[in-house]
Amino acid sequence: MRTCVGCRRRAEQTALLRVVASDHTDPVPGWSVVPDPRRRRPGRGAYVHLTPECVTAATTRGAFGRALRRAGRPDTTALEALLGQSD
């Protein structure tokens, strides 16, 4: 069982998408939330339902930053692109 950082409901690990933080410097320094569907990327991970509501809630509340222990607002374009494919 894992907890979704967006809606804070518990669900089976297979029902949630694992995401990790990735540093980037292009075009500006910062970090982004990267999907990890195979659950193999190194580093601290967080889990979120693959729904627009949960991703938006996690971004708005700053839950990705707290769960991944990062400061600032993340770039979520990779996660949003995956959401667009799943529609």
N, CA, C and O atoms as a GROMACS GRO file, in nm:
protein
  348
    1MET      N    1   0.084  -0.119   0.000
    1MET     CA    2   0.000   0.000   0.000
    1MET      C    3   0.089   0.124   0.000
    1MET      O    4   0.190   0.131   0.069
    2ARG      N    5   0.047   0.222  -0.079
    2ARG     CA    6   0.116   0.351  -0.087
    2ARG      C    7   0.011   0.461  -0.079
    2ARG      O    8  -0.108   0.436  -0.100
    3THR      N    9   0.055   0.582  -0.049
    3THR     CA   10  -0.035   0.696  -0.040
    3THR      C   11  -0.010   0.790  -0.157
    3THR      O   12   0.105   0.825  -0.185
    4CYS      N   13  -0.115   0.829  -0.226
    4CYS     CA   14  -0.106   0.925  -0.336
    4CYS      C   15  -0.076   1.063  -0.276
    4CYS      O   16  -0.143   1.106  -0.183
    5VAL      N   17   0.025   1.132  -0.329
    5VAL     CA   18   0.060   1.263  -0.276
    5VAL      C   19  -0.041   1.369  -0.318
    5VAL      O   20  -0.042   1.478  -0.261
    6GLY      N   21  -0.125   1.339  -0.416
    6GLY     CA   22  -0.226   1.435  -0.461
    6GLY      C   23  -0.351   1.432  -0.375
    6GLY      O   24  -0.388   1.533  -0.316
    7CYS      N   25  -0.416   1.316  -0.368
    7CYS     CA   26  -0.543   1.305  -0.296
    7CYS      C   27  -0.526   1.248  -0.155
    7CYS      O   28  -0.620   1.251  -0.075
    8ARG      N   29  -0.408   1.196  -0.124
    8ARG     CA   30  -0.374   1.139   0.006
    8ARG      C   31  -0.454   1.014   0.040
    8ARG      O   32  -0.468   0.980   0.158
    9ARG      N   33  -0.508   0.946  -0.061
    9ARG     CA   34  -0.576   0.818  -0.038
    9ARG      C   35  -0.476   0.705  -0.057
    9ARG      O   36  -0.383   0.715  -0.137
   10ARG      N   37  -0.496   0.599   0.018
   10ARG     CA   38  -0.408   0.483   0.008
   10ARG      C   39  -0.459   0.392  -0.103
   10ARG      O   40  -0.580   0.376  -0.122
   11ALA      N   41  -0.364   0.334  -0.176
   11ALA     CA   42  -0.399   0.243  -0.285
   11ALA      C   43  -0.285   0.143  -0.302
   11ALA      O   44  -0.175   0.163  -0.252
   12GLU      N   45  -0.314   0.037  -0.373
   12GLU     CA   46  -0.211  -0.061  -0.404
   12GLU      C   47  -0.103   0.006  -0.489
   12GLU      O   48  -0.132   0.097  -0.566
   13GLN      N   49   0.018  -0.039  -0.474
   13GLN     CA   50   0.131   0.019  -0.545
   13GLN      C   51   0.110   0.011  -0.697
   13GLN      O   52   0.154   0.100  -0.769
   14THR      N   53   0.046  -0.094  -0.744
   14THR     CA   54   0.025  -0.110  -0.888
   14THR      C   55  -0.077  -0.010  -0.944
   14THR      O   56  -0.079   0.012  -1.065
   15ALA      N   57  -0.160   0.050  -0.859
   15ALA     CA   58  -0.259   0.147  -0.904
   15ALA      C   59  -0.203   0.289  -0.910
   15ALA      O   60  -0.271   0.380  -0.957
   16LEU      N   61  -0.081   0.308  -0.862
   16LEU     CA   62  -0.019   0.440  -0.856
   16LEU      C   63   0.104   0.446  -0.946
   16LEU      O   64   0.165   0.344  -0.977
   17LEU      N   65   0.138   0.567  -0.987
   17LEU     CA   66   0.258   0.589  -1.067
   17LEU      C   67   0.368   0.644  -0.976
   17LEU      O   68   0.346   0.740  -0.902
   18ARG      N   69   0.485   0.583  -0.981
   18ARG     CA   70   0.599   0.633  -0.904
   18ARG      C   71   0.663   0.746  -0.983
   18ARG      O   72   0.680   0.735  -1.104
   19VAL      N   73   0.699   0.853  -0.915
   19VAL     CA   74   0.770   0.964  -0.977
   19VAL      C   75   0.895   0.992  -0.894
   19VAL      O   76   0.898   0.968  -0.774
   20VAL      N   77   0.997   1.044  -0.960
   20VAL     CA   78   1.122   1.081  -0.893
   20VAL      C   79   1.160   1.222  -0.935
   20VAL      O   80   1.108   1.274  -1.034
   21ALA      N   81   1.249   1.284  -0.861
   21ALA     CA   82   1.299   1.417  -0.893
   21ALA      C   83   1.421   1.405  -0.982
   21ALA      O   84   1.504   1.316  -0.964
   22SER      N   85   1.432   1.496  -1.077
   22SER     CA   86   1.546   1.500  -1.166
   22SER      C   87   1.593   1.644  -1.179
   22SER      O   88   1.513   1.733  -1.210
   23ASP      N   89   1.721   1.669  -1.156
   23ASP     CA   90   1.776   1.804  -1.169
   23ASP      C   91   1.793   1.838  -1.316
   23ASP      O   92   1.822   1.752  -1.398
   24HIS      N   93   1.774   1.967  -1.348
   24HIS     CA   94   1.800   2.014  -1.484
   24HIS      C   95   1.853   2.156  -1.478
   24HIS      O   96   1.833   2.227  -1.380
   25THR      N   97   1.920   2.198  -1.584
   25THR     CA   98   1.975   2.333  -1.591
   25THR      C   99   1.933   2.405  -1.718
   25THR      O  100   1.972   2.520  -1.739
   26ASP      N  101   1.855   2.341  -1.801
   26ASP     CA  102   1.818   2.400  -1.928
   26ASP      C  103   1.668   2.423  -1.933
   26ASP      O  104   1.596   2.325  -1.916
   27PRO      N  105   1.615   2.539  -1.953
   27PRO     CA  106   1.684   2.666  -1.975
   27PRO      C  107   1.721   2.737  -1.846
   27PRO      O  108   1.807   2.825  -1.847
   28VAL      N  109   1.658   2.700  -1.734
   28VAL     CA  110   1.695   2.760  -1.605
   28VAL      C  111   1.718   2.649  -1.504
   28VAL      O  112   1.660   2.541  -1.517
   29PRO      N  113   1.801   2.672  -1.404
   29PRO     CA  114   1.823   2.569  -1.303
   29PRO      C  115   1.695   2.536  -1.228
   29PRO      O  116   1.610   2.622  -1.206
   30GLY      N  117   1.682   2.412  -1.190
   30GLY     CA  118   1.564   2.370  -1.116
   30GLY      C  119   1.555   2.219  -1.112
   30GLY      O  120   1.655   2.149  -1.130
   31TRP      N  121   1.436   2.170  -1.090
   31TRP     CA  122   1.415   2.026  -1.087
   31TRP      C  123   1.280   1.993  -1.147
   31TRP      O  124   1.190   2.077  -1.152
   32SER      N  125   1.267   1.872  -1.191
   32SER     CA  126   1.142   1.829  -1.252
   32SER      C  127   1.097   1.696  -1.193
   32SER      O  128   1.176   1.620  -1.138
   33VAL      N  129   0.968   1.671  -1.206
   33VAL     CA  130   0.909   1.545  -1.164
   33VAL      C  131   0.906   1.454  -1.286
   33VAL      O  132   0.847   1.487  -1.389
   34VAL      N  133   0.971   1.339  -1.274
   34VAL     CA  134   0.985   1.246  -1.386
   34VAL      C  135   0.911   1.116  -1.354
   34VAL      O  136   0.932   1.058  -1.248
   35PRO      N  137   0.824   1.070  -1.445
   35PRO     CA  138   0.756   0.942  -1.421
   35PRO      C  139   0.854   0.826  -1.419
   35PRO      O  140   0.952   0.824  -1.494
   36ASP      N  141   0.828   0.730  -1.335
   36ASP     CA  142   0.910   0.609  -1.325
   36ASP      C  143   0.818   0.487  -1.326
   36ASP      O  144   0.801   0.421  -1.224
   37PRO      N  145   0.758   0.456  -1.443
   37PRO     CA  146   0.660   0.348  -1.447
   37PRO      C  147   0.717   0.210  -1.414
   37PRO      O  148   0.644   0.124  -1.364
   38ARG      N  149   0.845   0.188  -1.439
   38ARG     CA  150   0.906   0.058  -1.407
   38ARG      C  151   0.955   0.051  -1.263
   38ARG      O  152   0.997  -0.055  -1.217
   39ARG      N  153   0.951   0.163  -1.192
   39ARG     CA  154   0.994   0.171  -1.051
   39ARG      C  155   1.140   0.130  -1.033
   39ARG      O  156   1.174   0.059  -0.938
   40ARG      N  157   1.226   0.175  -1.123
   40ARG     CA  158   1.366   0.136  -1.118
   40ARG      C  159   1.463   0.254  -1.106
   40ARG      O  160   1.581   0.233  -1.080
   41ARG      N  161   1.415   0.376  -1.124
   41ARG     CA  162   1.506   0.491  -1.118
   41ARG      C  163   1.557   0.509  -0.975
   41ARG      O  164   1.485   0.484  -0.879
   42PRO      N  165   1.682   0.552  -0.963
   42PRO     CA  166   1.737   0.573  -0.828
   42PRO      C  167   1.680   0.699  -0.764
   42PRO      O  168   1.632   0.790  -0.832
   43GLY      N  169   1.688   0.703  -0.634
   43GLY     CA  170   1.647   0.822  -0.561
   43GLY      C  171   1.513   0.807  -0.492
   43GLY      O  172   1.443   0.707  -0.508
   44ARG      N  173   1.481   0.909  -0.417
   44ARG     CA  174   1.356   0.911  -0.342
   44ARG      C  175   1.239   0.919  -0.439
   44ARG      O  176   1.244   0.994  -0.537
   45GLY      N  177   1.138   0.842  -0.413
   45GLY     CA  178   1.021   0.840  -0.500
   45GLY      C  179   0.895   0.882  -0.426
   45GLY      O  180   0.889   0.879  -0.303
   46ALA      N  181   0.796   0.921  -0.503
   46ALA     CA  182   0.663   0.952  -0.450
   46ALA      C  183   0.562   0.885  -0.543
   46ALA      O  184   0.594   0.854  -0.657
   47TYR      N  185   0.442   0.865  -0.493
   47TYR     CA  186   0.340   0.796  -0.571
   47TYR      C  187   0.219   0.886  -0.592
   47TYR      O  188   0.179   0.959  -0.501
   48VAL      N  189   0.162   0.880  -0.712
   48VAL     CA  190   0.048   0.962  -0.747
   48VAL      C  191  -0.044   0.883  -0.840
   48VAL      O  192   0.004   0.805  -0.923
   49HIS      N  193  -0.176   0.904  -0.826
   49HIS     CA  194  -0.269   0.847  -0.923
   49HIS      C  195  -0.246   0.917  -1.057
   49HIS      O  196  -0.217   1.036  -1.059
   50LEU      N  197  -0.260   0.847  -1.164
   50LEU     CA  198  -0.239   0.905  -1.297
   50LEU      C  199  -0.369   0.971  -1.344
   50LEU      O  200  -0.427   0.932  -1.446
   51THR      N  201  -0.412   1.071  -1.269
   51THR     CA  202  -0.530   1.150  -1.303
   51THR      C  203  -0.494   1.298  -1.296
   51THR      O  204  -0.410   1.337  -1.215
   52PRO      N  205  -0.557   1.380  -1.380
   52PRO     CA  206  -0.527   1.524  -1.375
   52PRO      C  207  -0.556   1.585  -1.238
   52PRO      O  208  -0.485   1.676  -1.195
   53GLU      N  209  -0.660   1.537  -1.170
   53GLU     CA  210  -0.696   1.594  -1.040
   53GLU      C  211  -0.586   1.572  -0.936
   53GLU      O  212  -0.551   1.663  -0.862
   54CYS      N  213  -0.531   1.452  -0.932
   54CYS     CA  214  -0.427   1.421  -0.832
   54CYS      C  215  -0.297   1.494  -0.864
   54CYS      O  216  -0.229   1.543  -0.773
   55VAL      N  217  -0.261   1.501  -0.991
   55VAL     CA  218  -0.137   1.571  -1.029
   55VAL      C  219  -0.150   1.720  -0.999
   55VAL      O  220  -0.057   1.781  -0.947
   56THR      N  221  -0.265   1.778  -1.031
   56THR     CA  222  -0.287   1.920  -1.003
   56THR      C  223  -0.286   1.947  -0.853
   56THR      O  224  -0.226   2.045  -0.808
   57ALA      N  225  -0.352   1.862  -0.777
   57ALA     CA  226  -0.355   1.880  -0.631
   57ALA      C  227  -0.215   1.870  -0.572
   57ALA      O  228  -0.179   1.950  -0.485
   58ALA      N  229  -0.137   1.775  -0.617
   58ALA     CA  230  -0.001   1.759  -0.565
   58ALA      C  231   0.086   1.879  -0.600
   58ALA      O  232   0.167   1.923  -0.519
   59THR      N  233   0.069   1.932  -0.720
   59THR     CA  234   0.147   2.049  -0.762
   59THR      C  235   0.105   2.173  -0.684
   59THR      O  236   0.189   2.248  -0.636
   60THR      N  237  -0.025   2.194  -0.672
   60THR     CA  238  -0.078   2.313  -0.604
   60THR      C  239  -0.040   2.315  -0.456
   60THR      O  240  -0.002   2.419  -0.404
   61ARG      N  241  -0.050   2.201  -0.391
   61ARG     CA  242  -0.021   2.194  -0.247
   61ARG      C  243   0.128   2.185  -0.217
   61ARG      O  244   0.167   2.192  -0.100
   62GLY      N  245   0.212   2.170  -0.317
   62GLY     CA  246   0.356   2.154  -0.293
   62GLY      C  247   0.392   2.017  -0.242
   62GLY      O  248   0.496   2.000  -0.179
   63ALA      N  249   0.307   1.919  -0.268
   63ALA     CA  250   0.328   1.784  -0.216
   63ALA      C  251   0.446   1.714  -0.281
   63ALA      O  252   0.514   1.634  -0.216
   64PHE      N  253   0.472   1.742  -0.409
   64PHE     CA  254   0.588   1.679  -0.473
   64PHE      C  255   0.717   1.722  -0.404
   64PHE      O  256   0.804   1.640  -0.379
   65GLY      N  257   0.729   1.850  -0.374
   65GLY     CA  258   0.848   1.901  -0.307
   65GLY      C  259   0.869   1.839  -0.170
   65GLY      O  260   0.981   1.803  -0.134
   66ARG      N  261   0.762   1.828  -0.093
   66ARG     CA  262   0.773   1.768   0.040
   66ARG      C  263   0.808   1.620   0.032
   66ARG      O  264   0.896   1.572   0.103
   67ALA      N  265   0.739   1.548  -0.054
   67ALA     CA  266   0.761   1.403  -0.063
   67ALA      C  267   0.900   1.370  -0.117
   67ALA      O  268   0.961   1.271  -0.076
   68LEU      N  269   0.948   1.452  -0.210
   68LEU     CA  270   1.078   1.424  -0.272
   68LEU      C  271   1.191   1.503  -0.206
   68LEU      O  272   1.306   1.496  -0.247
   69ARG      N  273   1.156   1.578  -0.102
   69ARG     CA  274   1.252   1.658  -0.025
   69ARG      C  275   1.332   1.753  -0.113
   69ARG      O  276   1.455   1.753  -0.114
   70ARG      N  277   1.258   1.834  -0.188
   70ARG     CA  278   1.317   1.934  -0.276
   70ARG      C  279   1.250   2.068  -0.250
   70ARG      O  280   1.133   2.074  -0.211
   71ALA      N  281   1.325   2.175  -0.271
   71ALA     CA  282   1.271   2.310  -0.253
   71ALA      C  283   1.230   2.367  -0.389
   71ALA      O  284   1.286   2.332  -0.492
   72GLY      N  285   1.131   2.453  -0.386
   72GLY     CA  286   1.086   2.518  -0.508
   72GLY      C  287   0.978   2.439  -0.580
   72GLY      O  288   0.944   2.327  -0.541
   73ARG      N  289   0.924   2.500  -0.684
   73ARG     CA  290   0.819   2.435  -0.762
   73ARG      C  291   0.882   2.352  -0.873
   73ARG      O  292   0.974   2.399  -0.941
   74PRO      N  293   0.835   2.231  -0.891
   74PRO     CA  294   0.893   2.144  -0.994
   74PRO      C  295   0.834   2.170  -1.132
   74PRO      O  296   0.725   2.226  -1.146
   75ASP      N  297   0.907   2.129  -1.232
   75ASP     CA  298   0.858   2.126  -1.369
   75ASP      C  299   0.786   1.992  -1.386
   75ASP      O  300   0.846   1.887  -1.366
   76THR      N  301   0.660   1.995  -1.422
   76THR     CA  302   0.582   1.871  -1.433
   76THR      C  303   0.543   1.839  -1.577
   76THR      O  304   0.448   1.765  -1.599
   77THR      N  305   0.615   1.893  -1.675
   77THR     CA  306   0.577   1.872  -1.815
   77THR      C  307   0.586   1.725  -1.855
   77THR      O  308   0.502   1.679  -1.932
   78ALA      N  309   0.684   1.651  -1.807
   78ALA     CA  310   0.695   1.509  -1.842
   78ALA      C  311   0.576   1.431  -1.788
   78ALA      O  312   0.524   1.341  -1.854
   79LEU      N  313   0.534   1.464  -1.669
   79LEU     CA  314   0.419   1.398  -1.608
   79LEU      C  315   0.290   1.436  -1.680
   79LEU      O  316   0.204   1.351  -1.702
   80GLU      N  317   0.277   1.563  -1.717
   80GLU     CA  318   0.159   1.607  -1.790
   80GLU      C  319   0.153   1.546  -1.930
   80GLU      O  320   0.045   1.516  -1.980
   81ALA      N  321   0.269   1.526  -1.992
   81ALA     CA  322   0.272   1.460  -2.123
   81ALA      C  323   0.223   1.316  -2.112
   81ALA      O  324   0.150   1.268  -2.198
   82LEU      N  325   0.263   1.248  -2.006
   82LEU     CA  326   0.216   1.111  -1.984
   82LEU      C  327   0.066   1.109  -1.958
   82LEU      O  328  -0.004   1.017  -2.002
   83LEU      N  329   0.015   1.209  -1.888
   83LEU     CA  330  -0.129   1.220  -1.865
   83LEU      C  331  -0.203   1.238  -1.997
   83LEU      O  332  -0.310   1.180  -2.017
   84GLY      N  333  -0.147   1.318  -2.086
   84GLY     CA  334  -0.208   1.340  -2.216
   84GLY      C  335  -0.216   1.214  -2.299
   84GLY      O  336  -0.311   1.195  -2.375
   85GLN      N  337  -0.117   1.126  -2.287
   85GLN     CA  338  -0.116   1.000  -2.361
   85GLN      C  339  -0.217   0.902  -2.305
   85GLN      O  340  -0.270   0.820  -2.380
   86SER      N  341  -0.246   0.909  -2.176
   86SER     CA  342  -0.334   0.811  -2.114
   86SER      C  343  -0.482   0.843  -2.132
   86SER      O  344  -0.567   0.761  -2.100
   87ASP      N  345  -0.514   0.963  -2.185
   87ASP     CA  346  -0.655   0.999  -2.205
   87ASP      C  347  -0.720   0.919  -2.314
   87ASP      O  348  -0.838   0.938  -2.343
   0.00000   0.00000   0.00000
